[in-house]
XYZ file of C-alpha atoms in Angstrom:
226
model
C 109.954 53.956 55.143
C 111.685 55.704 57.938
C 111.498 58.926 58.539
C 114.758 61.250 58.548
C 114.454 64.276 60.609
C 117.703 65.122 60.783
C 117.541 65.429 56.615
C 114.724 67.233 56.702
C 116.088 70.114 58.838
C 119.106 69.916 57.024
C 116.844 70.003 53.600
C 115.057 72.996 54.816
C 118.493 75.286 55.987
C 119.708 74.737 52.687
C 115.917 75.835 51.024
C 116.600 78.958 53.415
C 119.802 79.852 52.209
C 119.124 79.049 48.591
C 115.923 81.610 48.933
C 118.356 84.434 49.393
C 121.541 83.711 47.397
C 124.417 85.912 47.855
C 122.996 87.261 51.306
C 124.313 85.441 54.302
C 121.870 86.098 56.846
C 120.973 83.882 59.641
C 117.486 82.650 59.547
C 116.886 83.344 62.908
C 118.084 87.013 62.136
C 114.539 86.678 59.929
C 112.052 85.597 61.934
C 109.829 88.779 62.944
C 109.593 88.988 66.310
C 112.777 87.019 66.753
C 111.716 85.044 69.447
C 112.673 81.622 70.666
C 110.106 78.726 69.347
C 107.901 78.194 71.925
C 104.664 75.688 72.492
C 101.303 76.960 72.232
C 99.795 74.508 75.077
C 102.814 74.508 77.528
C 104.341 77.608 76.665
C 107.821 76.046 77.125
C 110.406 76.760 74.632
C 111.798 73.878 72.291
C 115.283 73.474 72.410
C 118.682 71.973 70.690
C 117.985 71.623 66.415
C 113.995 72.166 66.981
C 115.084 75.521 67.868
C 116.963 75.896 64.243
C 114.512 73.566 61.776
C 111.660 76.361 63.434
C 113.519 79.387 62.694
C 114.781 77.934 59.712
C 110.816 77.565 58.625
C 109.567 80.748 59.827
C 112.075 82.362 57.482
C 111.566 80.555 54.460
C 107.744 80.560 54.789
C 107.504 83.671 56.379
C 105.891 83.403 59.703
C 106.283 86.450 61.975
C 105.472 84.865 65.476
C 107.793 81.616 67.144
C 104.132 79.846 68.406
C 103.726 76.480 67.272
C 101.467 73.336 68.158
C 100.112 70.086 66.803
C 97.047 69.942 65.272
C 95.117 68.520 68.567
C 96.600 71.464 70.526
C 95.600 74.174 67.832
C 92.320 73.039 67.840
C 91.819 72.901 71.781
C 92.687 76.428 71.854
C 89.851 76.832 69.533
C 92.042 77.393 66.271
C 91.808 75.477 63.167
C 94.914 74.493 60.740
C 94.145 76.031 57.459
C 93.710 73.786 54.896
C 96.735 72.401 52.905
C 99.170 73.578 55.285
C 102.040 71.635 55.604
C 103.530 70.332 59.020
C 107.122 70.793 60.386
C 108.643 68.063 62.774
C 110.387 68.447 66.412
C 111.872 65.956 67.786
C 111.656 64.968 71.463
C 114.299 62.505 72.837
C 114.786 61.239 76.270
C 116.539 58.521 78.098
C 114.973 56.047 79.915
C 116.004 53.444 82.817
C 114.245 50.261 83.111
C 114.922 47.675 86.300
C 115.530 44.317 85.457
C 115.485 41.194 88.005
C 118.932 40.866 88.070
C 119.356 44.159 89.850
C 121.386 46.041 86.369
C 119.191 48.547 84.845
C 119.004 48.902 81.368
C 119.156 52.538 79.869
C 117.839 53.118 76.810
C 116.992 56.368 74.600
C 113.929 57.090 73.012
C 113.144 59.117 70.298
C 110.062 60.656 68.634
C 109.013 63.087 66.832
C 105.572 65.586 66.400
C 104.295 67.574 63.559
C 103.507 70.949 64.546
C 102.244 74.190 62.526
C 103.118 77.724 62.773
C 100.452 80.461 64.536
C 100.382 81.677 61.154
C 99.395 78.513 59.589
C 96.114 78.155 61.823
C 92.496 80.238 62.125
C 90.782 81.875 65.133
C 94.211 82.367 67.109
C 94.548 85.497 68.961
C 97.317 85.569 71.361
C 95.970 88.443 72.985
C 92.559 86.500 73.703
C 94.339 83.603 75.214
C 96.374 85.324 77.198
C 93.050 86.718 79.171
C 93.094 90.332 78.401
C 93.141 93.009 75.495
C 93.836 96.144 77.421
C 96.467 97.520 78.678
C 97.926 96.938 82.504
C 96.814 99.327 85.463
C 99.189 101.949 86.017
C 100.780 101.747 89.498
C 101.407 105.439 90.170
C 104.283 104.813 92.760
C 106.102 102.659 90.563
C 106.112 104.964 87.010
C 107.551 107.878 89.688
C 110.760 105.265 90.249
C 110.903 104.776 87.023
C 110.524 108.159 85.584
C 113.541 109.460 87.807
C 115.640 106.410 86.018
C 115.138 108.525 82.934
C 115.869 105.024 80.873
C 114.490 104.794 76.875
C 111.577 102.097 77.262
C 109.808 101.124 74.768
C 107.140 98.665 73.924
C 107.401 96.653 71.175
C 106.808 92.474 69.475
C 107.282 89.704 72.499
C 110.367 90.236 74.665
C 111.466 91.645 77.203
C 115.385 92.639 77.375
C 117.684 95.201 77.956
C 120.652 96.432 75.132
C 123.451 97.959 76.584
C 124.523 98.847 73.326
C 121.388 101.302 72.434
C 121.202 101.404 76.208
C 118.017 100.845 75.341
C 114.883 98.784 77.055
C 112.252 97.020 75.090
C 109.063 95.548 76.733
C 106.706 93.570 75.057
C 103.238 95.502 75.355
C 101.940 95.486 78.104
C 98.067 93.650 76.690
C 99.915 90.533 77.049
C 100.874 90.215 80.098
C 98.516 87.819 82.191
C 97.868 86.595 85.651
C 99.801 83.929 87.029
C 100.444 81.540 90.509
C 102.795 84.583 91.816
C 101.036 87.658 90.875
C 98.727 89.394 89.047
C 99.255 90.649 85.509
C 100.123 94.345 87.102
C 102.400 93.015 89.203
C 103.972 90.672 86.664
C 104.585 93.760 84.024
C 106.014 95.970 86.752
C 108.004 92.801 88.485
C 109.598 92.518 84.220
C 110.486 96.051 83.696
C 112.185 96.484 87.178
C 114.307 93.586 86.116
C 115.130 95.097 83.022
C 115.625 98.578 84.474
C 118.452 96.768 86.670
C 120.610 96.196 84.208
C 120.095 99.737 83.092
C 121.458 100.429 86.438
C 124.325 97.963 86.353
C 125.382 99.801 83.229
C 125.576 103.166 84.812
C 126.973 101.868 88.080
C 129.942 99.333 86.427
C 130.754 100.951 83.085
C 134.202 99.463 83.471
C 132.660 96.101 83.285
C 130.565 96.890 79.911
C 133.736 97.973 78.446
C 135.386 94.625 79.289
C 132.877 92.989 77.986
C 131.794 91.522 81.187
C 128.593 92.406 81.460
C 125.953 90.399 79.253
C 122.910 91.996 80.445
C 120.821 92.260 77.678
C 118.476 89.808 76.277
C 116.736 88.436 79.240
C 113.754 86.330 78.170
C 110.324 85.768 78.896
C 107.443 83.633 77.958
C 105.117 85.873 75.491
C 101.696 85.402 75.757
């Protein structure tokens, strides 16, 4: 038989709204940490209706973190899927050109899908761990006196990193899971985030006018939690 993603994501939005009659709320308004679905071995976020049949299962089975991976994947980062969990499907699709002899290449697209679990569906996972560190970053003294004469609200909290002009408000994730990468260290990578952030605190204050147009969409920036 084949399979029929598409039905099953469809299946599992109506499940959602059907576990909360009467109360339209978004799925993805549900989701904990809010965060976009991301892969536990790449780190790269999924995209188009993965993005929606992942939020849509988070809600309804009430994961609080967006980290998924198969079952291969889990268990090379030294987790194990708990027994009798139950697998939700992505779908990856691509197009692909093959040459043919008589010089017109044939495109073609190719679809296929994975089963993946939840971070909360799995044993021995600490994101902390795997990011490389459990402590905090080293304060750079020079940089917190910049900041401190901003006099912005920053706050750490869950897996993002954004600025809300609304709350004129910024929210870090904290700061234990930042990690080193190609371009800099995990200091430098925390400090190199907020600064960003604290920018559009700045554009805010500079260009009100703009905010008030609704021209400036600051807030929200993303980045890869570890």
């Amino acid at each position: 038989m084949t399979r029929d993603i598409y039905a099953e994501v469809t299946n599992a939005l109506v499940a959602s709204i059907e576990s909360a009659p009467g109360r339209p709320i978004m799925p993805w308004n549900r989701t904990g940490t809010n965060e976009v679905p991301s892969n536990i071995a790449s780190g790269a976020e999924y995209s188009g209706v993965n993005i929606i049949n992942l939020w849509v299962t988070a809600r309804v089975h009430g994961f609080t973190t967006g980290t998924w991976g198969t079952f291969r994947q889990w268990r090379e980062k030294g987790a194990s899927v708990q027994k009798g969990q139950k697998s939700s499907a992505v779908i990856f699709y691509k197009q692909v050109t093959r040459e043919r002899t008589d010089d017109e290449n044939e495109t073609y697209g190719v679809l296929k899908y994975f089963n993946v679990f939840n971070a909360g569906q799995v044993d021995g996972y600490d994101p902390l761990t795997l990011a490389g560190s459990n402590e905090p970053v080293e304060r750079i003294a020079v940089i917190d006196a910049v900041i401190a004469k901003a006099d912005a609200d920053i706050r750490e909290a869950g897996a993002q990193a954004y600025y809300s002009p609304t709350d004129d408000q910024i929210t870090m994730p904290e700061s234990q899971r930042f990690f080193d990468t190609a371009s800099g260290t995990r200091n430098e990578n925390y400090y190199a985030v907020l600064l960003h952030e604290l920018t559009h605190n700045a554009e805010l204050r500079i260009m009100p006018h703009l905010f008030r147009r609704g021209l400036v969409s600051c807030g929200f920036c993303r980045f890869p939690a570890a």
